[in-house]
Amino acid sequence: VCLIRVKAVRNHILERMHSMSDSMITKRALAASLKELVRRKSFEKISVADITGGCGLGRQAFYYHFQDKFELLNWIYYQEAFAELCEGITFENWPEHMYGLFRIMQEDAAFYRNTVGSQPEDFTEYLESVTSALFLEAIEKLDEQKRIPGRKKEFYARFYAHGCSGTVLEWVRGGMKLSARELADDLYSLAKDSEKVAFRLYSEEISNRDEMK
């Protein structure tokens, strides 16, 4: 009886693994179809029927995995770019991780120019969430005496993250002429200078308040 149960559990696990594998294969097929279509026409003009027709799948298969083409696009962004970017990233190793992201984008420039250039919201939301967390980490390390309120730290982090995302968006729309390495290094230099300036200005503001009391 015990052996039968073990076999049953093993078979159940294998079935789930097979199901997960099939699901990933389907998602990747749909993603590949969308990426191929984007090379020939604008993202706005691509329909779900175009995507499924490009990989020989039915609409039912598409809607089983994604609500619409925008969710598929987000899945591609995460799988190809942001999953690797977020893996172990810190403020100190930012340049290498950002370089990896920008290199991926340059290698598939047509796809990112078409999608990020015309539908920037989802991509920039991903990027801002990552960079905001990194800026906050850097400011926390500078504020050893815990003089800056959390609200201010979060404001500075969001502000600089928004600027970073805007710069990347301009880079995409401008044809990605700057190399991936140069963009990553420039953003890191700007980030380091910006968070130091923000910390110094607020520290001076606090000191002036203390002197006026």
XYZ file of C-alpha atoms in Angstrom:
213
model
C 0.000 0.000 0.000
C 2.826 2.341 0.908
C 4.523 1.686 -2.433
C 1.287 2.390 -4.287
C 0.946 5.723 -2.467
C 4.527 6.670 -3.282
C 3.936 5.893 -6.952
C 0.705 7.880 -6.903
C 2.440 10.910 -5.404
C 5.282 10.605 -7.907
C 2.872 10.365 -10.816
C 0.968 13.402 -9.531
C 4.202 15.403 -9.332
C 5.231 14.294 -12.820
C 1.833 15.274 -14.199
C 2.143 18.725 -12.633
C 5.670 19.152 -14.004
C 4.476 18.098 -17.446
C 1.575 20.538 -17.215
C 3.901 23.351 -16.152
C 6.260 22.483 -18.999
C 3.430 22.556 -21.533
C 2.252 25.886 -20.153
C 5.712 27.426 -20.508
C 6.061 26.070 -24.041
C 2.738 27.670 -24.972
C 3.683 30.999 -23.391
C 7.017 31.030 -25.166
C 5.377 30.215 -28.489
C 2.955 33.114 -28.065
C 5.814 35.400 -27.002
C 7.913 34.422 -30.017
C 4.954 35.092 -32.305
C 4.375 38.554 -30.834
C 8.058 39.441 -31.099
C 8.137 38.389 -34.744
C 5.000 40.404 -35.510
C 6.414 43.501 -33.829
C 9.267 43.495 -36.328
C 6.760 43.974 -39.153
C 3.975 46.115 -37.688
C 3.277 48.415 -34.766
C 2.209 46.877 -31.469
C -1.070 48.821 -31.484
C -2.150 47.151 -34.724
C -1.382 43.600 -33.605
C -4.410 41.531 -32.564
C -4.707 38.356 -30.521
C -5.696 36.588 -33.738
C -2.428 37.729 -35.321
C -0.458 36.349 -32.376
C -2.172 32.962 -32.291
C -2.088 32.674 -36.078
C 1.643 33.273 -36.033
C 2.341 30.227 -33.892
C -0.492 27.885 -34.902
C -2.399 28.110 -31.614
C -6.049 28.895 -31.005
C -7.530 31.889 -29.226
C -8.593 29.602 -26.381
C -4.948 28.719 -25.720
C -4.047 32.392 -25.623
C -6.803 33.388 -23.196
C -6.021 30.424 -20.967
C -2.631 31.983 -20.255
C -3.096 35.731 -20.795
C -5.941 38.205 -20.457
C -4.810 40.261 -23.437
C -1.756 41.164 -25.504
C -0.626 43.655 -22.848
C -0.323 40.918 -20.244
C 1.689 38.868 -22.723
C 3.933 41.869 -23.304
C 4.466 42.250 -19.548
C 5.339 38.568 -19.321
C 8.000 39.015 -22.002
C 9.432 42.069 -20.230
C 9.718 40.181 -16.973
C 11.027 36.889 -18.373
C 13.603 38.387 -20.713
C 14.706 41.495 -18.866
C 13.546 42.129 -15.334
C 13.846 38.665 -13.793
C 17.601 38.740 -14.387
C 17.880 42.420 -13.469
C 16.279 41.888 -10.059
C 18.317 38.798 -9.184
C 20.716 39.883 -6.433
C 20.824 43.550 -7.468
C 22.127 46.130 -4.977
C 23.081 49.774 -5.302
C 26.747 48.770 -5.469
C 26.381 46.254 -8.322
C 23.797 48.377 -10.147
C 26.048 49.078 -13.216
C 26.483 45.421 -14.147
C 22.806 44.564 -13.698
C 21.633 47.628 -15.611
C 24.195 46.912 -18.317
C 22.680 43.435 -18.645
C 19.209 44.931 -19.094
C 20.332 47.517 -21.655
C 22.380 44.916 -23.573
C 19.297 42.698 -23.881
C 17.324 45.672 -25.135
C 19.934 46.640 -27.715
C 20.222 43.072 -28.989
C 16.463 43.053 -29.590
C 16.215 46.733 -30.466
C 13.287 46.479 -32.907
C 11.067 44.822 -30.305
C 11.861 47.283 -27.518
C 11.699 50.371 -29.722
C 8.255 49.361 -30.952
C 6.762 48.286 -27.620
C 8.473 50.549 -25.061
C 8.348 53.479 -27.434
C 4.589 53.196 -27.974
C 3.469 51.546 -24.704
C 5.975 52.783 -22.091
C 3.805 52.577 -18.961
C 4.321 48.924 -18.036
C 8.035 48.879 -18.794
C 8.776 52.099 -16.914
C 6.654 50.922 -13.976
C 8.860 47.836 -13.681
C 12.031 49.912 -13.971
C 10.899 52.574 -11.504
C 9.982 50.002 -8.865
C 13.468 48.472 -9.060
C 15.431 51.740 -9.146
C 13.303 53.330 -6.424
C 14.178 50.478 -4.073
C 17.875 50.896 -4.908
C 17.845 54.651 -4.312
C 16.102 54.099 -0.989
C 18.759 51.567 -0.016
C 21.532 54.051 -0.859
C 19.938 56.898 1.103
C 19.398 54.618 4.090
C 23.115 53.805 4.131
C 24.085 57.471 3.994
C 21.693 58.437 6.774
C 23.635 56.707 9.546
C 22.227 59.009 12.217
C 18.647 58.432 11.025
C 17.976 62.147 10.644
C 15.893 61.986 7.454
C 12.236 60.969 7.890
C 11.101 57.874 6.008
C 8.610 59.924 4.006
C 11.402 62.158 2.695
C 13.592 59.196 1.815
C 10.788 57.593 -0.169
C 10.097 60.880 -1.953
C 13.737 61.267 -3.007
C 13.881 57.622 -4.106
C 10.740 57.955 -6.265
C 11.931 61.260 -7.714
C 15.283 59.933 -8.896
C 13.795 56.625 -10.046
C 11.348 58.555 -12.207
C 14.219 60.521 -13.720
C 16.165 57.337 -14.392
C 13.201 55.696 -16.127
C 12.614 58.821 -18.199
C 16.225 58.771 -19.361
C 15.944 55.132 -20.428
C 12.710 55.874 -22.273
C 14.377 58.724 -24.175
C 17.267 56.388 -24.999
C 14.844 53.864 -26.516
C 12.888 56.453 -28.481
C 16.124 58.033 -29.693
C 17.302 54.799 -31.294
C 19.540 53.474 -28.489
C 22.587 55.253 -29.948
C 24.496 55.299 -26.663
C 26.036 51.918 -25.856
C 24.528 49.770 -23.122
C 27.733 50.115 -21.075
C 27.845 53.905 -21.372
C 24.198 54.290 -20.389
C 24.578 52.016 -17.360
C 27.706 53.828 -16.151
C 26.221 57.292 -16.751
C 23.066 56.450 -14.809
C 25.077 55.011 -11.941
C 27.284 58.115 -11.742
C 24.200 60.319 -11.775
C 22.531 58.137 -9.147
C 25.502 58.329 -6.781
C 25.809 62.093 -7.165
C 22.056 62.663 -6.831
C 21.518 60.688 -3.658
C 24.555 62.355 -2.051
C 23.263 65.806 -2.986
C 19.788 64.993 -1.665
C 21.248 63.757 1.609
C 23.525 66.802 1.992
C 20.762 69.320 1.238
C 18.356 67.777 3.690
C 21.056 67.486 6.353
C 21.826 71.199 5.906
C 18.124 71.986 6.164
C 17.903 70.107 9.464
C 21.021 71.858 10.802
C 19.601 75.273 9.918
C 16.365 74.426 11.718
C 18.304 73.368 14.804
C 20.287 76.623 14.799
C 17.118 78.717 14.552
C 15.582 77.106 17.638
